[in-house]
Coordinates of C-alpha atoms and ligand atoms in Angstrom, one line a residue:
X1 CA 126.7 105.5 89.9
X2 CA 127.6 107.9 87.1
X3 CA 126.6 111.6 88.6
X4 CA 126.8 113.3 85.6
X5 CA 122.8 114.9 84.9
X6 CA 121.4 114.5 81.9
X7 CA 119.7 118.3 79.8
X8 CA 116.8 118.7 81.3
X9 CA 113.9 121.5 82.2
X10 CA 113.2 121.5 85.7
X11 CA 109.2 123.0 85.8
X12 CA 108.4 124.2 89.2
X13 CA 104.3 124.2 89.9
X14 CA 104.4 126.8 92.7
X15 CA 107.2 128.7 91.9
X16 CA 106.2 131.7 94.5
X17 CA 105.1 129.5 97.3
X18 CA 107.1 129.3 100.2
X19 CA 108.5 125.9 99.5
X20 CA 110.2 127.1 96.2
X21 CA 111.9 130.3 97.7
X22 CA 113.1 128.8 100.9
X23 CA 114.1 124.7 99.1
X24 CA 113.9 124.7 96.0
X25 CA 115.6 127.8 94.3
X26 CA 118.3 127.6 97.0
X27 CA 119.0 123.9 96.3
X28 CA 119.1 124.8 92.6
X29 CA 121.3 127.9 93.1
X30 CA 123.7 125.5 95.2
X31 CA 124.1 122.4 92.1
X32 CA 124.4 125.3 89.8
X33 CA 127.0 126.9 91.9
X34 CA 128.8 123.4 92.5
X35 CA 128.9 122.8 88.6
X36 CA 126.3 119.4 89.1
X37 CA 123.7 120.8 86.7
X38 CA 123.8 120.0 83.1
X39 CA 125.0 122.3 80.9
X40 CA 121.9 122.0 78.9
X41 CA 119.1 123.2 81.6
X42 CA 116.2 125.3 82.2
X43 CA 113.8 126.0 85.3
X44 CA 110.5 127.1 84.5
X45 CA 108.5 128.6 87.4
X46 CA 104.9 128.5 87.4
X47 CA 102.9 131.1 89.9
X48 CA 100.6 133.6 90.3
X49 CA 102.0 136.1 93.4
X50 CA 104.0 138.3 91.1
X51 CA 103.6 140.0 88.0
X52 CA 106.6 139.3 85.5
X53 CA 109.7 138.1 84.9
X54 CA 111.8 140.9 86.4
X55 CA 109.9 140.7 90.1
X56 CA 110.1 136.8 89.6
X57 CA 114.0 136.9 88.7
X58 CA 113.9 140.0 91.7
X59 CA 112.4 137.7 94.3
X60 CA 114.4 134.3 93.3
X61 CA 117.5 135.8 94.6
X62 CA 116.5 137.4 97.5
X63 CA 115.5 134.3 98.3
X64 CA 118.7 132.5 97.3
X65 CA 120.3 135.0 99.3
X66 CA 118.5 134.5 102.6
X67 CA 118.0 130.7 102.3
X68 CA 121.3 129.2 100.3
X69 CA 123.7 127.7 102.6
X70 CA 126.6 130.2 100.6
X71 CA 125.8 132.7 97.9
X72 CA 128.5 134.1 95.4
X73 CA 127.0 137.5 93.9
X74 CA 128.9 136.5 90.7
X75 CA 126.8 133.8 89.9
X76 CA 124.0 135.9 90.0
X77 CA 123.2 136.9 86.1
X78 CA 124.5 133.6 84.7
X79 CA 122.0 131.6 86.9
X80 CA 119.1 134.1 86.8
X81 CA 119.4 133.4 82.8
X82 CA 118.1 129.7 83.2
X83 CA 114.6 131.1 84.7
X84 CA 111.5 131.8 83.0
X85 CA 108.4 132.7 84.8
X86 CA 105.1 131.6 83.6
X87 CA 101.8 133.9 85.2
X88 CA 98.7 132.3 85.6
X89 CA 96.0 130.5 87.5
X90 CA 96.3 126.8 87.1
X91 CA 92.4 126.7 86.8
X92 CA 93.5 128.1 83.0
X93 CA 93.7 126.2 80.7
X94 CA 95.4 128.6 78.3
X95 CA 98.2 129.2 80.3
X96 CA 98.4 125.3 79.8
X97 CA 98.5 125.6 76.4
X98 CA 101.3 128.7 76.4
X99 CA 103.2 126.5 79.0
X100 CA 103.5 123.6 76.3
X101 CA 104.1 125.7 73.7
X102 CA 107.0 127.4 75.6
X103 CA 108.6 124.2 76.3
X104 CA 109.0 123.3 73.0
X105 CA 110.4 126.5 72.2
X106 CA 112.7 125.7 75.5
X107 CA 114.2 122.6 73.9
X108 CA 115.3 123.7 70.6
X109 CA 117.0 126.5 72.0
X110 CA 118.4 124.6 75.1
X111 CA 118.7 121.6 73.4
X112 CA 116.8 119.8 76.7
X113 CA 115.6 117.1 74.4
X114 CA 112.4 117.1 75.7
X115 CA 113.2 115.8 79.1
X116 CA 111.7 117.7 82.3
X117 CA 110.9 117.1 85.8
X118 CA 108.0 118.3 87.1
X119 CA 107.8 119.5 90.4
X120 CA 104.6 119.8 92.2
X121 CA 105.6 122.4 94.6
X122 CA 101.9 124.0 95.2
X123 CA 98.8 122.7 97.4
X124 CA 97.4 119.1 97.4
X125 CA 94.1 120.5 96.4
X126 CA 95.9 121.4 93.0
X127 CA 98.0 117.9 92.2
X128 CA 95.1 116.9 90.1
X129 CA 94.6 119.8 88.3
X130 CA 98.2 119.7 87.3
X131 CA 98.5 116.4 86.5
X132 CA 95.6 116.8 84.5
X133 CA 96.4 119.6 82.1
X134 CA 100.2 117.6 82.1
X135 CA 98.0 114.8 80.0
X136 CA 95.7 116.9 78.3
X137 CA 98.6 119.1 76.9
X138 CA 100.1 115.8 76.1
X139 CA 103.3 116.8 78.2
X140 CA 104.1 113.8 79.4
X141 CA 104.7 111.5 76.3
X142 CA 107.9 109.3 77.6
X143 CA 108.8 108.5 73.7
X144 CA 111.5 109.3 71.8
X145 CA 114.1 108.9 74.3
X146 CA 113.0 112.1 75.7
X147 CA 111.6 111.3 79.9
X148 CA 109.1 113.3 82.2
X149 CA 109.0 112.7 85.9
X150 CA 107.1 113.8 88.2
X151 CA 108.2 115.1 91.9
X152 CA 105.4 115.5 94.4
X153 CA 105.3 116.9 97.8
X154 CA 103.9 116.1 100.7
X155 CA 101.3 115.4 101.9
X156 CA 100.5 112.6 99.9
X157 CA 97.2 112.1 100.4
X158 CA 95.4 113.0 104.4
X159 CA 94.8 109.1 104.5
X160 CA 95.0 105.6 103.1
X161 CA 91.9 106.5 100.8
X162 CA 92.5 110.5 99.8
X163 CA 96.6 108.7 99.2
X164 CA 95.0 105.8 97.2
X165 CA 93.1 107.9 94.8
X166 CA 95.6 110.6 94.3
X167 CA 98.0 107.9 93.5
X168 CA 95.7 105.9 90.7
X169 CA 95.5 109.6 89.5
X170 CA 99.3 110.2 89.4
X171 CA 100.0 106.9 87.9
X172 CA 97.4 107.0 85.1
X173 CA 99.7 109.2 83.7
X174 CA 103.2 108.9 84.6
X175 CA 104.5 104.8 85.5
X176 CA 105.9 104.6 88.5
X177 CA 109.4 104.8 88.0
X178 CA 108.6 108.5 86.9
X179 CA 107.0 109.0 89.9
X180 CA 109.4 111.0 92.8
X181 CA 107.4 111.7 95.9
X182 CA 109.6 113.5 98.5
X183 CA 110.2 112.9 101.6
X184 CA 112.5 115.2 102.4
X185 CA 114.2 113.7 105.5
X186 CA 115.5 111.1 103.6
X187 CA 117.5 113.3 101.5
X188 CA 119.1 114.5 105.0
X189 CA 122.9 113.3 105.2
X190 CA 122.7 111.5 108.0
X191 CA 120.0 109.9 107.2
X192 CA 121.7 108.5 104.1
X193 CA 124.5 108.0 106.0
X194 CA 122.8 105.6 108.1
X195 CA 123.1 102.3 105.8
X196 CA 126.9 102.8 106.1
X197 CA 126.9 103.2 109.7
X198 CA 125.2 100.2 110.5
X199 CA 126.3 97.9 107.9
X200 CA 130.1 99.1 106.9
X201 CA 131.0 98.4 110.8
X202 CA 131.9 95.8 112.5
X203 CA 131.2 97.9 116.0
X204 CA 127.8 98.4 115.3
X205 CA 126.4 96.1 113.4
X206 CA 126.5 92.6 115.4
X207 CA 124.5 94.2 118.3
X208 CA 121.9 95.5 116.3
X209 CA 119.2 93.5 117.6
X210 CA 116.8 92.9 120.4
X211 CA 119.9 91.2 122.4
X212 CA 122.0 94.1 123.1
X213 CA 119.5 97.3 122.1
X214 CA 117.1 98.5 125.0
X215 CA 115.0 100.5 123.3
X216 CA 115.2 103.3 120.1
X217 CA 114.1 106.8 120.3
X218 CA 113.4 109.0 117.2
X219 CA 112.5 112.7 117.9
X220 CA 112.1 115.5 115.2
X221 CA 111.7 118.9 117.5
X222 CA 111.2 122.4 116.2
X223 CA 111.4 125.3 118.1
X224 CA 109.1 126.9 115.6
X225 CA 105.7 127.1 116.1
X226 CA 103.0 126.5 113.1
X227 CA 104.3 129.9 111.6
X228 CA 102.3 130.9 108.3
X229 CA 101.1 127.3 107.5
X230 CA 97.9 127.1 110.1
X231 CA 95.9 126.2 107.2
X232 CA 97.2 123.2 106.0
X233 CA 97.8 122.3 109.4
X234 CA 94.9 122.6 111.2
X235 CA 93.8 120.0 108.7
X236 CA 97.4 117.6 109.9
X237 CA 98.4 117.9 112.8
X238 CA 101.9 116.6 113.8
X239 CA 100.6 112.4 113.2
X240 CA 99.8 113.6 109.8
X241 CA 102.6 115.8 108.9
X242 CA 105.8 114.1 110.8
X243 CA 105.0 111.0 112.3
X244 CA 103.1 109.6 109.0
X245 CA 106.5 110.3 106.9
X246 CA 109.7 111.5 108.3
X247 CA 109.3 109.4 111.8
X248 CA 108.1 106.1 110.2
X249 CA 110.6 106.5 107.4
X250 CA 113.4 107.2 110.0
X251 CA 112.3 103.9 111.7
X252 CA 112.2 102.1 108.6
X253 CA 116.2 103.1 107.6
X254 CA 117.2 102.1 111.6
X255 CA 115.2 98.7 111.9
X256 CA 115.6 97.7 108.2
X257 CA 117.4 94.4 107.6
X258 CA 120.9 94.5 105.2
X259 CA 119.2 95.1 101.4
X260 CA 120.4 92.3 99.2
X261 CA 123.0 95.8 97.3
X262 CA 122.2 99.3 97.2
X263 CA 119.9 99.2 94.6
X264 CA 116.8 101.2 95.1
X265 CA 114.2 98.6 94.6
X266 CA 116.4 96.6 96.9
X267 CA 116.3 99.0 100.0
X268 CA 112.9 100.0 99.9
X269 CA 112.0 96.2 99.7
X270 CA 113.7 96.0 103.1
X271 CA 112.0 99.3 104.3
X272 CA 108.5 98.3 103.1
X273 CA 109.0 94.8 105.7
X274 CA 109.2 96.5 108.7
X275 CA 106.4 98.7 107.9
X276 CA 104.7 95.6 107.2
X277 CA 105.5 93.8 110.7
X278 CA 103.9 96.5 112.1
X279 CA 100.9 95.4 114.0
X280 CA 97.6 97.3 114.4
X281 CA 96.8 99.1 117.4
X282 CA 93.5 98.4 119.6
X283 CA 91.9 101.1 120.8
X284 CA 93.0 100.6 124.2
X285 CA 96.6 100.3 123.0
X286 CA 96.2 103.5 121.4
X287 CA 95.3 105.2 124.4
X288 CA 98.1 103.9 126.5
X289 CA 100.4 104.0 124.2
X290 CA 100.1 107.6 122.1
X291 CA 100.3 111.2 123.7
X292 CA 99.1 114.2 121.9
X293 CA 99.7 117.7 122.7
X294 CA 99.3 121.3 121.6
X295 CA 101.5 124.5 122.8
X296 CA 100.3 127.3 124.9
X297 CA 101.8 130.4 125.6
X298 CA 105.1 130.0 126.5
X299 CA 109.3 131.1 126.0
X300 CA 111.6 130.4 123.2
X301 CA 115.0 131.3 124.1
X302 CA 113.7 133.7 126.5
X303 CA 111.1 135.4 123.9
X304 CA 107.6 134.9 124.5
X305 CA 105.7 133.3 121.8
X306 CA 102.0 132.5 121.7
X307 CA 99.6 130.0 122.1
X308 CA 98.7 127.7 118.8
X309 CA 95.7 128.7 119.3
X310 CA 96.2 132.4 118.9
X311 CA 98.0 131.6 115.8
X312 CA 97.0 133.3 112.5
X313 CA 94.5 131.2 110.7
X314 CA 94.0 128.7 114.0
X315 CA 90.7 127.9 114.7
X316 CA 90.1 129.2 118.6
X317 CA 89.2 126.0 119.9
X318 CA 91.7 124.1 117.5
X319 CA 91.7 120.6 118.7
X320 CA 94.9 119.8 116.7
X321 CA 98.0 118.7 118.4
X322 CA 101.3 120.1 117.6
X323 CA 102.7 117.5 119.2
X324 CA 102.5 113.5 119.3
X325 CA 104.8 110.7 120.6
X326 CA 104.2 106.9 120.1
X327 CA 105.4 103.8 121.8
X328 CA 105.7 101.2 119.1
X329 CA 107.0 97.5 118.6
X330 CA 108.5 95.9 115.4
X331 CA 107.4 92.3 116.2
X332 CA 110.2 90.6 113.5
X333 CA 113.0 88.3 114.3
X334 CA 115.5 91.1 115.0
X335 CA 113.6 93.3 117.1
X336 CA 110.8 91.4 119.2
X337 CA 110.2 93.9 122.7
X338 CA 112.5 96.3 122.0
X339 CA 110.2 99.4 122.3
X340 CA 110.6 102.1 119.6
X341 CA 109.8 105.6 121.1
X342 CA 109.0 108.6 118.3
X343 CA 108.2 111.7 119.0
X344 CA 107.9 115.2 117.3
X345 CA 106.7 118.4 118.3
X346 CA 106.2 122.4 117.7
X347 CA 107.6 124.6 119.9
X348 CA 110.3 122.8 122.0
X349 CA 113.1 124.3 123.5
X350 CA 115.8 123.9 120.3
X351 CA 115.6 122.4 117.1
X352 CA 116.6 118.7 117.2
X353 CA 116.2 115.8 114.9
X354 CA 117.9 112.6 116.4
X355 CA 118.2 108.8 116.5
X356 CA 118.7 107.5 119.8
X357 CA 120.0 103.9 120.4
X358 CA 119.8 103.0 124.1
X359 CA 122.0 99.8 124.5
X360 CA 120.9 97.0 127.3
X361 CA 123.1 97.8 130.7
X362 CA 125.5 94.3 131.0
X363 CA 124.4 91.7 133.7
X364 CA 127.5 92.4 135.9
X365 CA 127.0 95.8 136.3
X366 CA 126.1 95.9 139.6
X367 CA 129.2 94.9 140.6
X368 CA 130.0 98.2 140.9
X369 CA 127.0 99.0 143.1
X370 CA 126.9 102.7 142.7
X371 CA 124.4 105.3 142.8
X372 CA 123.1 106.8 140.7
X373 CA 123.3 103.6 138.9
X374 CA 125.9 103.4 135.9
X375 CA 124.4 105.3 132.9
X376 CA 123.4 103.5 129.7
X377 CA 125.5 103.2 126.8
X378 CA 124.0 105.5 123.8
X379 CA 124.4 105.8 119.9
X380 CA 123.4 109.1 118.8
X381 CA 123.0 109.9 115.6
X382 CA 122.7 113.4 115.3
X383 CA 120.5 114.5 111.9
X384 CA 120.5 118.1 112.5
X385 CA 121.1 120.8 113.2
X386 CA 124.7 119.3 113.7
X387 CA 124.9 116.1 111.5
X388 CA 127.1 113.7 112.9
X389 CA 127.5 110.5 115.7
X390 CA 127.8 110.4 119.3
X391 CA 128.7 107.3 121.6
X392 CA 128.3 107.9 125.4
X393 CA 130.0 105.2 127.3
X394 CA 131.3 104.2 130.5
X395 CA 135.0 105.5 132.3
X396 CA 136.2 105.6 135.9
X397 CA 136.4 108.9 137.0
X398 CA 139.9 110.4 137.1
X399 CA 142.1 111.2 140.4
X400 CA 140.1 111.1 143.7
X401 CA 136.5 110.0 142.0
X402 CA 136.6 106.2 141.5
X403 CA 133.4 106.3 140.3
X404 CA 132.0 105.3 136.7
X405 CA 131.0 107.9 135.0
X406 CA 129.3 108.8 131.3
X407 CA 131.9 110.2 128.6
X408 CA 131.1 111.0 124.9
X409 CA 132.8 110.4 121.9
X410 CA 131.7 112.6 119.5
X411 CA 132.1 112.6 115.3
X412 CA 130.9 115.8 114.1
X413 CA 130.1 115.6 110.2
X414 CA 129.4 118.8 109.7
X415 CA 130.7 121.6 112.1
X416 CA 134.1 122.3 110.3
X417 CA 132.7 122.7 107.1
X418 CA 129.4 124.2 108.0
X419 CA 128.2 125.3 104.1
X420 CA 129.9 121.9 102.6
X421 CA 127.0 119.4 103.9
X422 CA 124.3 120.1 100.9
X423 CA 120.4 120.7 101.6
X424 CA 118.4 117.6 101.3
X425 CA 116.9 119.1 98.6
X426 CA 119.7 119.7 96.6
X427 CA 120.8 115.6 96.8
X428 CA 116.3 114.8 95.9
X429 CA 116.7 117.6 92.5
X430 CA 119.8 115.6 91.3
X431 CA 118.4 112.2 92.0
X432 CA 114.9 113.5 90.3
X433 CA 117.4 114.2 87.2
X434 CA 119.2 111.3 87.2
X435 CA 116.1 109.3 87.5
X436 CA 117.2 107.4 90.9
X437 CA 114.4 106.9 93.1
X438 CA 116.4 105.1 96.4
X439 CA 115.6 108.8 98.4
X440 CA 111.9 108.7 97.7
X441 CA 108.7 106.6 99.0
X442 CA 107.8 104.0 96.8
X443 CA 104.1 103.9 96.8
X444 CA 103.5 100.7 99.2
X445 CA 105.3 102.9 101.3
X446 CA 103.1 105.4 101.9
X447 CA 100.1 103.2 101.9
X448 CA 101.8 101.0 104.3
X449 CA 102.4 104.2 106.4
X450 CA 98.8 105.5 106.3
X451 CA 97.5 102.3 106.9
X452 CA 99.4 102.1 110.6
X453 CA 98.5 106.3 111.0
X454 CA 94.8 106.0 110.1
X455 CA 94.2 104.0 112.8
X456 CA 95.7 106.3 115.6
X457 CA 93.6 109.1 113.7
X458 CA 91.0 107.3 113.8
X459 CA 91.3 106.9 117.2
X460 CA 92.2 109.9 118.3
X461 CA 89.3 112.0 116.5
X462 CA 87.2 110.3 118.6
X463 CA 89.0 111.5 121.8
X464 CA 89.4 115.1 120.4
X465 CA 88.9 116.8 123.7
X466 CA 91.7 114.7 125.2
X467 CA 94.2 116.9 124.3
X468 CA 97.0 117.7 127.2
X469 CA 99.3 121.5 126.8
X470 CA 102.3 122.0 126.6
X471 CA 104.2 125.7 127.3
X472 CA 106.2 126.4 124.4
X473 CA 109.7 126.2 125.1
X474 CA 109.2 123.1 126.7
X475 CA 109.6 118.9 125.9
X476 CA 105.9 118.9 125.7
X477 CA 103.3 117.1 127.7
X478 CA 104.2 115.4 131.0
X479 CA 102.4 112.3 129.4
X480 CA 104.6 111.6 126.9
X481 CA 107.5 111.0 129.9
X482 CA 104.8 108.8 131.3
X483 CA 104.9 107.2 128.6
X484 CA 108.9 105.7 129.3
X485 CA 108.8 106.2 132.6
X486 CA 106.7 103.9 133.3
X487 CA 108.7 101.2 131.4
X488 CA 111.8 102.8 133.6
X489 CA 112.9 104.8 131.0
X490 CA 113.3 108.4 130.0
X491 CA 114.1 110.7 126.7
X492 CA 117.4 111.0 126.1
X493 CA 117.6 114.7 125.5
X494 CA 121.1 116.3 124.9
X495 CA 122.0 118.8 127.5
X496 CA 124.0 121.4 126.4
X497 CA 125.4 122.9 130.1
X498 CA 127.2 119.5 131.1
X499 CA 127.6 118.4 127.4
X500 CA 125.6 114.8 128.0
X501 CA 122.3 112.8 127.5
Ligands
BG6_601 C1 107.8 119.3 107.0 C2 106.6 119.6 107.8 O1 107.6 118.1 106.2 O2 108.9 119.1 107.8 C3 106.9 120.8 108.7 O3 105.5 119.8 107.0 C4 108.2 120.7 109.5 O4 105.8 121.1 109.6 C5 109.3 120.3 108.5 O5 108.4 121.9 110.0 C6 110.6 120.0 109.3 O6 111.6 119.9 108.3 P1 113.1 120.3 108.7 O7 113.9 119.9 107.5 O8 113.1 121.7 109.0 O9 113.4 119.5 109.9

C-alpha cells in the first residue's frame, strides 16, 4: 500500500488528558520526526487543564520528552508550529462554534482540504457530546472530496447494550468506514507481525491445529498498579478493560484461519469467526472455569506498594478485580479441545505481554524415561516489553549429562535497535490518515466480544464477594494455577535467573 499521508488536521478531543501526553503527542512527535506526516498538517488540541497556547505548547514537549521513544531538541520549534490549543468545556457550545470556525481558517492556510481525523481522546461519558456538536457544527460533511474520521478510544461501551447505543450514536453520523476504534494492542508489532509468522512459514503453519498444539496461553501483566485511573476502573475491572479487548483480540489474530489476502475487510472477517464459535458459558462453567483477583499490599522489585484498596479514588471495600484469567475453548474445525488460557493482571512481578504456544509432547517420548519428564516444546512470542520469538525445544545435554534437556532459540526484534520499533500508536495515527482500518475493531467485533464478556460479568456480579488476593509482586491468585493444574498444566512464565519457561 502506498504510505504516503494525505493533508490533513488531526483534532485531539482531550488534548491534556493523560492519554494525549503520554500516546498521542509522542506518537505524533515520532511520524513528524520520521518525515511520515504530510507536509500539509495541523493538530488541534482540545482541553480545559491549561490556560493558553504557550503552557499548552509548554506541556506537549515535556511530555514528548519524557514519553517519545527518542527526542531531537531541534525538531522542537518546527513541530510545536503545527499545534493550536483550543480552551473550553465541551458542555459549550460556543467553543463549538470557534472550533469550526478555526478549522476553516486551518485549511486555507494549510491547505488540509478539509480532511481531519478526529480523535476522541477524553472520557466515555463525553463521546456523545462530541459527536454531537461534530454534527450540529456540521463538521463532518464527507463531500467534496474532503473526509472526516473519527478515532475512538476505549472503552467502547461497559457492555453489549451501553456499546450498542454508543455505536448507533457514532454511526448516525460518521459510516462506518470513517469509524477507527482503537485497540491499541493490535497496533503492537508483534502483534502485526503475527499473520506473517504463522502463514509465511512452512515451520509453523502445518501444526497449527488441535493435532500438534496442547494448549495456548495469552497473558498481558503489568507491574503497575491502577495508578491515577481508580475512577474509570472501579467501574472495569480487568474483564472489562483487558480481557474484553486486547486478550480476545490477541486470541482472535492466533486462532484465526488464513484471510482470503490482506485486505482489511478480509481479516477481520476471519477474526469475527472465531469470536463467533465461541460458545456461551453456564454459570457453573463460569465458576470453574474464571478466577478473579485483586492486589494487596505487597513488593514490586523490592519496593513496597499498596493495597488496591488503599488506592486513591478506590472504594474501601472495592469488589473489583485487578486481575482475571479464563479457560476457554474455540469449538471450530481447527481447534476442538485445545484449551486457550488468558490471563491479565495489575501488579505482577514484571511487565509481560506474551503468546504462549504449548505444542503436544510426541507419543515416543517416553522412550527416554527420564525424570523430570522431557519439557514441552514452546512458541513464544514475545509482544513486549522485548518484541520478538522464542522456540524452547529439546537437546541432549553436553559431556557427562546424557540427559534431554530444554534449550531456547531466541529472535529478538527489537533489542538492538531499541528506539527503531514505533509505538503502536504511531502505526494507528498513520492508518487513521490513510484511512486503513485492518488495526482496528470492526463493530461486530466488539459486540461479538461483549456478548461472550457480559456473561462472565454477569456472573460474576453476582458472586462479588468471591473475590481471592493476590500480594502485589506476585502471579496473582493461587486459583488461577488451579485452574491448569488441574488439567496437568502450568503458566509458562519466563524466568529470567536460568533464562527458560
Ligand atoms: C489499556 C488499559 O487499554 O491497556 C490499561 O486500559 C492497561 O489498564 C493498558 O494498563 C496496557 O497497555 P500497554 O500498552 O501498556 O500494555
Amino acid at each position: 500500500m502506498n504510505r504516503t499521508l494525505p493533508p490533513c488536521v488531526f483534532v485531539i478531543f482531550g488534548a491534556t488528558g493523560d492519554l494525549a501526553r503520554r500516546k498521542l503527542f509522542p506518537a505524533l512527535y515520532n511520524l513528524y520526526a520520521e518525515g511520515i506526516l504530510p507536509s500539509r498538517f495541523a493538530v488541534v488540541g482540545v482541553g480545559r487543564r491549561l490556560a493558553d497556547q504557550e503552557a499548552f505548547l509548554a506541556d506537549v514537549w515535556a511530555a514528548i520528552e519524557r514519553f517519545s521513544r527518542k527526542i531531537n531538541p531541534e525538531l522542537r520549534e518546527s513541530f510545536l508550529a503545527l499545534i493550536h490549543y483550543h480552551r473550553f468545556d465541551l458542555a459549550d457550545k460556543t467553543g463549538f462554534a470557534q472550533l469550526a470556525a478555526d478549522l476553516r481558517r486551518i485549511d486555507n492556510e494549510r491547505g488540509t482540504s478539509g480532511n481531519r481525523v478526529y480523535c476522541l481522546s477524553v472520557g466515555p461519558d463525553q463521546f456523545e457530546i462530541v459527536i454531537d456538536q461534530l454534527k450540529e457544527h456540521r463538521l463532518v460533511s464527507n463531500n467534496d472530496g474532503a473526509w472526516q474520521r473519527v478515532m475512538v478510544e476505549k472503552p467502547f461501551g461497559r457492555d453489549l447494550t451501553t456499546a450498542t447505543n454508543l455505536n448507533a450514536k457514532i454511526t448516525g453520523v460518521f459510516p462506518e468506514h470513517s469509524i477507527f476504534r482503537i485497540d491499541h494492542y493490535l497496533g503492537k508489532e508483534m502483534l502485526q507481525n503475527l499473520v506473517a509468522i504463522r502463514f509465511a512459514n512452512a515451520l509453523f503453519e502445518p501444526l497449527w491445529n488441535s493435532r500438534y498444539i496442547d494448549n495456548v496461553q495469552l497473558s498481558v501483566a503489568e507491574s503497575e498498579g491502577v495508578g491515577t485511573r481508580a475512577r474509570y476502573y472501579e467501574s472495569a475491572g480487568a474483564l472489562r478493560d483487558v480481557v474484553q479487548n486486547h486478550l480476545l483480540q490477541m486470541l482472535t489474530l492466533v486462532a484465526m484461519e488464513p484471510p482470503v489476502d490482506l485486505s482489511s475487510e478480509a481479516i477481520r472477517d476471519e477474526k469475527v469467526k472465531v469470536l463467533r464459535s465461541l460458545q456461551p458459558m453456564t454459570p457453573a462453567e463460569i465458576r470453574r472455569n474464571t478466577v478473579r483477583g485483586q492486589y494487596g499490599a505487597g513488593k514490586i522489585m523490592g519496593e513496597a506498594v499498596p493495597a488496591y484498596r488503599d488506592e486513591l479514588n478506590v472504594a474501601p471495600q472495592s469488589t473489583v478485580e485487578t486481575y482475571a484469567a479464563l479457560r476457554l475453548e474455540v469449538p471450530n474445525f481447527r481447534w476442538a479441545g485445545v484449551p486457550f488460557y488468558l490471563r491479565t493482571g495489575k501488579r505482577m512481578p514484571f511487565r509481560s505481554a506474551e503468546i504462549v504456544i504449548e505444542f503436544k509432547s510426541l507419543p515416543g517420548v517416553l522412550y527416554f524415561r527420564q525424570q523430570p519428564p522431557i519439557a514441552p516444546n514452546l512458541l513464544v512470542i514475545k509482544v513486549q516489553p522485548e518484541e520478538g520469538v522464542a522456540i524452547q525445544f529439546n537437546t541432549q545435554g553436553m559431556g557427562n549429562n546424557k540427559g534431554i534437556i530444554p534449550v531456547q532459540m531466541d529472535f529478538c526484534q527489537n533489542c538492538r535497535f531499541p528506539s527503531q520499533s514505533p509505538e503502536a500508536y504511531e502505526r494507528l495515527i498513520a492508518d487513521a490518515i490513510l484511512g486503513d482500518p485492518t488495526l482496528f475493531t470492526r463493530w461486530d467485533e466488539v459486540a461479538h466480544q461483549w456478548r461472550y464478556i457480559d456473561q462472565i460479568a454477569a456472573a460474576w456480579a453476582e458472586n462479588g464477594a468471591e473475590l481471592p488476593l493476590y500480594s502485589a509482586g506476585s502471579w496473582g491468585p493461587e486459583e488461577a494455577d488451579q485452574l491448569l493444574r488441574r488439567e496437568g498444566r502450568r503458566w509458562h512464565v519466563y524466568q529470567p535467573q536460568n533464562g527458560s519457561y
